[in-house]
């Protein structure tokens, strides 16, 4: 089998690897129907996150079960399934509190940009669809594996409610799907912070009512102006830099909510500034498994079309081109077909 391996900054190769197999009774092996490049993959790709030698890549996936271990009960060969980027038993205390991405037996999926994938803890990680979905729904179903689930988590823990005013910081796939999620949750005003015309257009398609192109202090001032000097009820931070985090906190009204789902890089918060901000702050790796059943239903019922975030589709063996396109911001998100 051939799969994606990152050797170093901007050095992605599609090369021979050992084919996955059942290693534990709780495993499943799936034939990948679609996978993709995630914005978080760009951190190590750009050399901003260290790797320890050649690293298999990919954590978003959907496909058909080929084989299951002897202990697996909830999925079977032939079923189409979607799973989270973080495995979970879905029974430990953290899972029962709804934080499956912090399962005590968690493993992170790291080999999904390949034709075949081993998924540990299959019963608690994979969710089957009622039947084989039509091919046009596959991109949207793939988003539920991470970016839609992460955008939904961002809106959920930022306490988005009917009538809310929401700001989304970040116009990557997660930010755009945070806009979609906020709209689904009934937000009245959704302000997308974006400086890119194609992303602004998609944000509006997903439900944004306003676009703010300014960043930093200018961006905060613009949000305050739009909200009559008060700030937003809910702010979704979907980037992971100190600038984006501080912009999010400063855009929020007193007593408002900030979620942060961008993987942090160099983010440090001063205690005194946070103390006087008077905001609720919550985030982390999204517990995608908590939301998967609902999000899958929304896609299958064609109530949402999150697959629009994929603006480049390539054969899997051209994965390096997909990374380059996203790195150069020629693509929002690259869909890969084995």
Tab-separated table of C-alpha atoms in Angstrom:
chain	number	residue	atom	x	y	z
A	1	UNK	CA	0.000	0.000	0.000
A	2	UNK	CA	1.104	3.580	-0.630
A	3	UNK	CA	0.382	6.394	1.794
A	4	UNK	CA	1.287	9.974	2.687
A	5	UNK	CA	4.435	10.654	4.716
A	6	UNK	CA	5.833	14.025	5.800
A	7	UNK	CA	9.638	14.019	5.903
A	8	UNK	CA	10.213	17.649	6.797
A	9	UNK	CA	9.137	21.188	5.916
A	10	UNK	CA	7.274	21.089	2.567
A	11	UNK	CA	8.525	17.552	1.886
A	12	UNK	CA	5.421	15.387	1.438
A	13	UNK	CA	5.796	12.001	-0.250
A	14	UNK	CA	3.334	9.352	-1.347
A	15	UNK	CA	5.236	6.137	-0.854
A	16	UNK	CA	5.093	2.451	0.019
A	17	UNK	CA	3.957	1.626	3.523
A	18	UNK	CA	2.869	-1.517	5.292
A	19	UNK	CA	-0.832	-2.203	4.794
A	20	UNK	CA	-2.925	-1.840	7.967
A	21	UNK	CA	-4.267	-4.952	9.673
A	22	UNK	CA	-6.228	-5.875	12.767
A	23	UNK	CA	-3.882	-5.582	15.750
A	24	UNK	CA	-6.341	-5.528	18.653
A	25	UNK	CA	-9.771	-7.188	19.038
A	26	UNK	CA	-11.319	-3.685	19.207
A	27	UNK	CA	-9.892	-2.574	15.829
A	28	UNK	CA	-11.560	-2.091	12.476
A	29	UNK	CA	-9.900	-1.745	9.089
A	30	UNK	CA	-11.659	0.479	6.569
A	31	UNK	CA	-11.240	1.115	2.868
A	32	UNK	CA	-11.010	4.913	2.664
A	33	UNK	CA	-13.532	6.516	0.320
A	34	UNK	CA	-12.293	10.063	0.892
A	35	UNK	CA	-9.755	11.871	3.029
A	36	UNK	CA	-8.320	15.393	2.952
A	37	UNK	CA	-5.667	17.847	4.059
A	38	UNK	CA	-6.426	19.697	7.295
A	39	UNK	CA	-5.340	23.207	8.163
A	40	UNK	CA	-3.611	21.766	11.211
A	41	UNK	CA	-1.477	19.621	8.871
A	42	UNK	CA	0.070	22.846	7.623
A	43	UNK	CA	1.784	23.563	10.955
A	44	UNK	CA	4.283	20.671	10.616
A	45	UNK	CA	4.294	21.075	6.821
A	46	UNK	CA	5.582	24.634	7.255
A	47	UNK	CA	8.112	23.555	9.874
A	48	UNK	CA	6.285	25.376	12.668
A	49	UNK	CA	5.610	22.164	14.588
A	50	UNK	CA	8.451	19.663	15.013
A	51	UNK	CA	8.144	16.052	13.860
A	52	UNK	CA	10.266	13.097	14.913
A	53	UNK	CA	11.377	11.670	11.617
A	54	UNK	CA	9.159	10.640	8.686
A	55	UNK	CA	5.533	10.931	9.828
A	56	UNK	CA	2.443	9.310	8.247
A	57	UNK	CA	-0.233	11.973	7.769
A	58	UNK	CA	-3.994	12.372	7.795
A	59	UNK	CA	-6.737	12.293	10.413
A	60	UNK	CA	-10.011	12.924	8.515
A	61	UNK	CA	-11.668	9.952	6.881
A	62	UNK	CA	-14.765	8.091	5.839
A	63	UNK	CA	-15.090	4.766	4.085
A	64	UNK	CA	-16.298	1.184	4.040
A	65	UNK	CA	-15.473	-1.362	6.739
A	66	UNK	CA	-13.399	-4.246	5.399
A	67	UNK	CA	-12.618	-6.168	8.573
A	68	UNK	CA	-13.324	-5.951	12.300
A	69	UNK	CA	-11.706	-7.420	15.379
A	70	UNK	CA	-13.370	-10.159	17.417
A	71	UNK	CA	-14.599	-7.718	20.104
A	72	UNK	CA	-16.247	-5.214	17.737
A	73	UNK	CA	-20.046	-5.204	17.918
A	74	UNK	CA	-21.412	-1.904	16.548
A	75	UNK	CA	-19.976	-1.920	13.011
A	76	UNK	CA	-19.545	-4.691	10.479
A	77	UNK	CA	-17.900	-5.266	7.102
A	78	UNK	CA	-19.672	-3.533	4.245
A	79	UNK	CA	-20.937	-0.567	6.272
A	80	UNK	CA	-20.065	3.012	5.372
A	81	UNK	CA	-18.622	4.731	8.442
A	82	UNK	CA	-17.269	8.067	9.634
A	83	UNK	CA	-14.979	8.441	12.626
A	84	UNK	CA	-13.363	11.141	14.692
A	85	UNK	CA	-9.719	12.201	14.459
A	86	UNK	CA	-9.438	11.052	18.101
A	87	UNK	CA	-10.388	7.502	19.013
A	88	UNK	CA	-12.598	6.887	22.042
A	89	UNK	CA	-14.156	3.968	23.872
A	90	UNK	CA	-17.231	6.195	24.420
A	91	UNK	CA	-17.698	4.660	27.877
A	92	UNK	CA	-15.011	6.166	30.148
A	93	UNK	CA	-15.913	9.070	32.468
A	94	UNK	CA	-14.512	11.691	30.100
A	95	UNK	CA	-16.541	10.223	27.247
A	96	UNK	CA	-19.753	10.118	29.261
A	97	UNK	CA	-19.256	13.809	30.092
A	98	UNK	CA	-19.158	14.433	26.330
A	99	UNK	CA	-15.397	14.878	25.936
A	100	UNK	CA	-14.521	11.862	23.823
A	101	UNK	CA	-11.443	13.616	22.444
A	102	UNK	CA	-10.012	13.274	25.974
A	103	UNK	CA	-10.966	9.604	26.354
A	104	UNK	CA	-8.654	7.885	28.809
A	105	UNK	CA	-7.820	5.400	26.030
A	106	UNK	CA	-7.530	8.015	23.285
A	107	UNK	CA	-5.254	7.666	20.294
A	108	UNK	CA	-4.957	10.279	17.572
A	109	UNK	CA	-5.510	9.081	14.018
A	110	UNK	CA	-2.401	9.933	11.963
A	111	UNK	CA	-2.483	7.674	8.895
A	112	UNK	CA	-5.710	8.526	7.107
A	113	UNK	CA	-4.191	9.958	3.902
A	114	UNK	CA	-3.976	6.439	2.518
A	115	UNK	CA	-6.300	3.950	0.797
A	116	UNK	CA	-6.730	1.766	3.906
A	117	UNK	CA	-6.859	2.754	7.588
A	118	UNK	CA	-6.831	0.898	10.896
A	119	UNK	CA	-9.189	2.476	13.432
A	120	UNK	CA	-8.643	1.486	17.090
A	121	UNK	CA	-11.606	1.399	19.494
A	122	UNK	CA	-13.949	0.988	16.546
A	123	UNK	CA	-17.141	0.605	18.611
A	124	UNK	CA	-16.663	3.968	20.309
A	125	UNK	CA	-15.082	5.839	17.402
A	126	UNK	CA	-16.957	4.911	14.213
A	127	UNK	CA	-20.551	5.818	13.335
A	128	UNK	CA	-22.206	3.929	10.450
A	129	UNK	CA	-24.654	5.515	8.039
A	130	UNK	CA	-28.057	3.811	7.540
A	131	UNK	CA	-27.001	2.659	4.059
A	132	UNK	CA	-24.439	3.434	1.392
A	133	UNK	CA	-24.620	7.218	0.823
A	134	UNK	CA	-24.710	8.718	-2.646
A	135	UNK	CA	-21.337	9.884	-3.897
A	136	UNK	CA	-22.329	13.560	-3.909
A	137	UNK	CA	-22.790	13.412	-0.120
A	138	UNK	CA	-19.316	11.991	0.567
A	139	UNK	CA	-17.519	15.388	0.813
A	140	UNK	CA	-20.045	16.668	3.352
A	141	UNK	CA	-19.908	13.432	5.341
A	142	UNK	CA	-16.123	13.699	5.384
A	143	UNK	CA	-16.325	17.130	7.038
A	144	UNK	CA	-18.132	15.608	10.018
A	145	UNK	CA	-14.933	13.690	10.834
A	146	UNK	CA	-13.223	16.893	11.944
A	147	UNK	CA	-13.798	20.368	10.506
A	148	UNK	CA	-17.585	20.445	10.797
A	149	UNK	CA	-17.475	18.730	14.192
A	150	UNK	CA	-14.856	21.237	15.311
A	151	UNK	CA	-16.823	24.231	14.003
A	152	UNK	CA	-19.947	22.877	15.712
A	153	UNK	CA	-18.081	22.429	18.996
A	154	UNK	CA	-16.781	25.998	18.706
A	155	UNK	CA	-20.300	27.350	18.314
A	156	UNK	CA	-21.713	25.085	21.014
A	157	UNK	CA	-19.235	25.952	23.769
A	158	UNK	CA	-19.347	29.635	22.793
A	159	UNK	CA	-22.977	29.437	23.874
A	160	UNK	CA	-24.460	30.417	20.509
A	161	UNK	CA	-28.208	30.769	20.989
A	162	UNK	CA	-31.159	31.967	18.897
A	163	UNK	CA	-30.776	35.716	18.465
A	164	UNK	CA	-27.056	35.776	19.348
A	165	UNK	CA	-24.485	38.059	17.815
A	166	UNK	CA	-21.502	35.911	16.847
A	167	UNK	CA	-17.995	36.714	15.611
A	168	UNK	CA	-15.879	34.067	13.865
A	169	UNK	CA	-12.121	34.698	13.862
A	170	UNK	CA	-10.518	32.690	11.064
A	171	UNK	CA	-11.688	31.969	7.526
A	172	UNK	CA	-10.258	28.501	7.033
A	173	UNK	CA	-12.513	25.466	6.768
A	174	UNK	CA	-13.147	25.329	10.529
A	175	UNK	CA	-14.017	29.021	10.720
A	176	UNK	CA	-16.330	28.782	7.719
A	177	UNK	CA	-18.081	25.782	9.226
A	178	UNK	CA	-18.262	27.648	12.524
A	179	UNK	CA	-20.330	30.195	10.592
A	180	UNK	CA	-22.562	27.407	9.264
A	181	UNK	CA	-22.906	25.955	12.773
A	182	UNK	CA	-23.819	29.310	14.310
A	183	UNK	CA	-26.512	29.759	11.669
A	184	UNK	CA	-27.914	26.303	12.429
A	185	UNK	CA	-28.036	27.229	16.118
A	186	UNK	CA	-30.123	30.311	15.378
A	187	UNK	CA	-27.638	33.179	15.599
A	188	UNK	CA	-29.174	36.414	14.329
A	189	UNK	CA	-25.984	38.213	13.384
A	190	UNK	CA	-22.811	36.401	12.309
A	191	UNK	CA	-19.695	38.456	11.616
A	192	UNK	CA	-16.962	36.628	9.713
A	193	UNK	CA	-13.473	38.107	9.967
A	194	UNK	CA	-11.871	37.490	6.578
A	195	UNK	CA	-9.678	39.274	4.057
A	196	UNK	CA	-10.107	36.823	1.179
A	197	UNK	CA	-12.874	37.325	-1.357
A	198	UNK	CA	-13.585	33.642	-2.104
A	199	UNK	CA	-13.769	32.824	1.603
A	200	UNK	CA	-15.960	35.845	2.268
A	201	UNK	CA	-18.361	34.636	-0.420
A	202	UNK	CA	-18.558	31.152	1.086
A	203	UNK	CA	-19.000	32.611	4.581
A	204	UNK	CA	-22.039	34.496	3.311
A	205	UNK	CA	-23.388	31.308	1.697
A	206	UNK	CA	-23.056	29.590	5.071
A	207	UNK	CA	-24.916	32.378	6.883
A	208	UNK	CA	-22.584	35.286	7.641
A	209	UNK	CA	-24.438	38.603	7.770
A	210	UNK	CA	-21.345	40.809	7.961
A	211	UNK	CA	-17.710	40.647	6.863
A	212	UNK	CA	-14.882	42.409	8.689
A	213	UNK	CA	-11.547	42.492	6.884
A	214	UNK	CA	-9.574	44.360	9.556
A	215	UNK	CA	-7.391	42.504	12.063
A	216	UNK	CA	-5.829	43.233	15.444
A	217	UNK	CA	-6.828	46.477	17.129
A	218	UNK	CA	-8.539	47.705	13.964
A	219	UNK	CA	-10.584	44.522	13.793
A	220	UNK	CA	-11.627	44.835	17.438
A	221	UNK	CA	-12.617	48.474	16.895
A	222	UNK	CA	-14.718	47.485	13.878
A	223	UNK	CA	-16.543	44.799	15.877
A	224	UNK	CA	-17.191	47.222	18.714
A	225	UNK	CA	-18.543	49.723	16.200
A	226	UNK	CA	-20.893	47.131	14.686
A	227	UNK	CA	-22.139	46.093	18.141
A	228	UNK	CA	-22.704	49.623	19.484
A	229	UNK	CA	-19.580	49.504	21.609
A	230	UNK	CA	-20.608	46.347	23.500
A	231	UNK	CA	-18.974	43.403	21.722
A	232	UNK	CA	-20.331	40.057	20.583
A	233	UNK	CA	-22.218	37.515	22.682
A	234	UNK	CA	-20.137	34.651	21.287
A	235	UNK	CA	-16.728	34.613	19.587
A	236	UNK	CA	-15.230	31.556	17.879
A	237	UNK	CA	-11.417	31.544	17.671
A	238	UNK	CA	-10.487	29.197	14.816
A	239	UNK	CA	-6.833	29.993	14.088
A	240	UNK	CA	-4.513	29.273	17.008
A	241	UNK	CA	-2.193	32.295	17.184
A	242	UNK	CA	-1.816	34.795	20.002
A	243	UNK	CA	-3.090	37.576	17.745
A	244	UNK	CA	-6.265	35.674	16.907
A	245	UNK	CA	-6.864	34.692	20.532
A	246	UNK	CA	-6.477	38.243	21.839
A	247	UNK	CA	-8.619	39.566	19.015
A	248	UNK	CA	-11.330	37.067	19.986
A	249	UNK	CA	-11.241	37.961	23.687
A	250	UNK	CA	-11.301	41.708	23.002
A	251	UNK	CA	-14.252	41.361	20.610
A	252	UNK	CA	-16.411	39.731	23.282
A	253	UNK	CA	-18.896	41.581	25.484
A	254	UNK	CA	-18.588	41.376	29.263
A	255	UNK	CA	-20.048	38.066	30.348
A	256	UNK	CA	-19.807	36.731	26.791
A	257	UNK	CA	-18.275	33.490	25.594
A	258	UNK	CA	-15.066	32.715	23.689
A	259	UNK	CA	-14.347	29.297	22.249
A	260	UNK	CA	-10.924	28.368	20.919
A	261	UNK	CA	-10.444	25.408	18.600
A	262	UNK	CA	-7.410	26.456	16.575
A	263	UNK	CA	-4.408	24.381	17.714
A	264	UNK	CA	-2.414	26.944	19.763
A	265	UNK	CA	1.041	27.977	18.599
A	266	UNK	CA	2.819	30.558	20.722
A	267	UNK	CA	-0.343	31.579	22.563
A	268	UNK	CA	0.309	33.091	25.990
A	269	UNK	CA	-2.337	34.965	27.971
A	270	UNK	CA	-1.572	37.549	30.651
A	271	UNK	CA	-3.530	36.779	33.785
A	272	UNK	CA	-4.426	40.387	34.580
A	273	UNK	CA	-5.736	41.075	31.068
A	274	UNK	CA	-7.791	37.881	31.130
A	275	UNK	CA	-9.070	38.707	34.618
A	276	UNK	CA	-10.508	42.056	33.550
A	277	UNK	CA	-11.830	40.739	30.221
A	278	UNK	CA	-14.718	39.162	32.159
A	279	UNK	CA	-15.404	36.461	29.540
A	280	UNK	CA	-16.077	32.736	29.588
A	281	UNK	CA	-13.251	30.854	27.850
A	282	UNK	CA	-13.478	27.246	26.733
A	283	UNK	CA	-12.020	25.097	23.963
A	284	UNK	CA	-9.613	22.337	23.063
A	285	UNK	CA	-9.643	19.384	20.684
A	286	UNK	CA	-13.249	19.012	19.596
A	287	UNK	CA	-15.140	15.964	20.913
A	288	UNK	CA	-16.326	15.192	17.386
A	289	UNK	CA	-17.784	11.834	18.416
A	290	UNK	CA	-20.350	13.653	20.592
A	291	UNK	CA	-21.794	15.404	17.552
A	292	UNK	CA	-21.297	12.805	14.801
A	293	UNK	CA	-24.793	11.227	14.825
A	294	UNK	CA	-26.559	14.586	14.621
A	295	UNK	CA	-24.220	16.029	11.996
A	296	UNK	CA	-24.453	12.916	9.835
A	297	UNK	CA	-28.250	13.162	9.943
A	298	UNK	CA	-28.147	16.838	8.923
A	299	UNK	CA	-25.987	15.923	5.925
A	300	UNK	CA	-28.033	12.882	4.900
A	301	UNK	CA	-31.239	14.925	5.158
A	302	UNK	CA	-29.545	17.569	2.927
A	303	UNK	CA	-30.213	20.312	5.449
A	304	UNK	CA	-26.583	21.466	5.272
A	305	UNK	CA	-23.869	21.237	2.624
A	306	UNK	CA	-20.560	21.653	4.471
A	307	UNK	CA	-18.692	19.888	1.661
A	308	UNK	CA	-18.557	23.249	-0.123
A	309	UNK	CA	-15.367	23.968	1.842
A	310	UNK	CA	-13.567	21.596	-0.530
A	311	UNK	CA	-12.563	23.766	-3.454
A	312	UNK	CA	-9.867	21.428	-4.765
A	313	UNK	CA	-10.237	17.684	-5.411
A	314	UNK	CA	-7.233	15.542	-6.305
A	315	UNK	CA	-6.332	11.860	-6.596
A	316	UNK	CA	-4.620	10.746	-3.412
A	317	UNK	CA	-1.318	10.170	-5.188
A	318	UNK	CA	-1.176	13.944	-5.868
A	319	UNK	CA	-1.419	14.749	-2.162
A	320	UNK	CA	1.739	16.900	-2.235
A	321	UNK	CA	0.014	19.240	-4.689
A	322	UNK	CA	-2.923	19.485	-2.286
A	323	UNK	CA	-0.619	20.579	0.537
A	324	UNK	CA	1.031	23.184	-1.688
A	325	UNK	CA	-2.291	24.646	-2.772
A	326	UNK	CA	-3.441	25.099	0.818
A	327	UNK	CA	-0.066	26.401	1.965
A	328	UNK	CA	-0.178	29.041	-0.774
A	329	UNK	CA	-3.858	29.782	0.007
A	330	UNK	CA	-4.916	28.781	-3.491
A	331	UNK	CA	-7.327	26.334	-1.876
A	332	UNK	CA	-9.434	26.439	1.264
A	333	UNK	CA	-9.372	22.677	1.701
A	334	UNK	CA	-8.180	19.796	-0.475
A	335	UNK	CA	-10.292	16.658	-0.881
A	336	UNK	CA	-8.331	13.484	-1.681
A	337	UNK	CA	-9.778	10.429	-3.406
A	338	UNK	CA	-7.854	7.140	-3.252
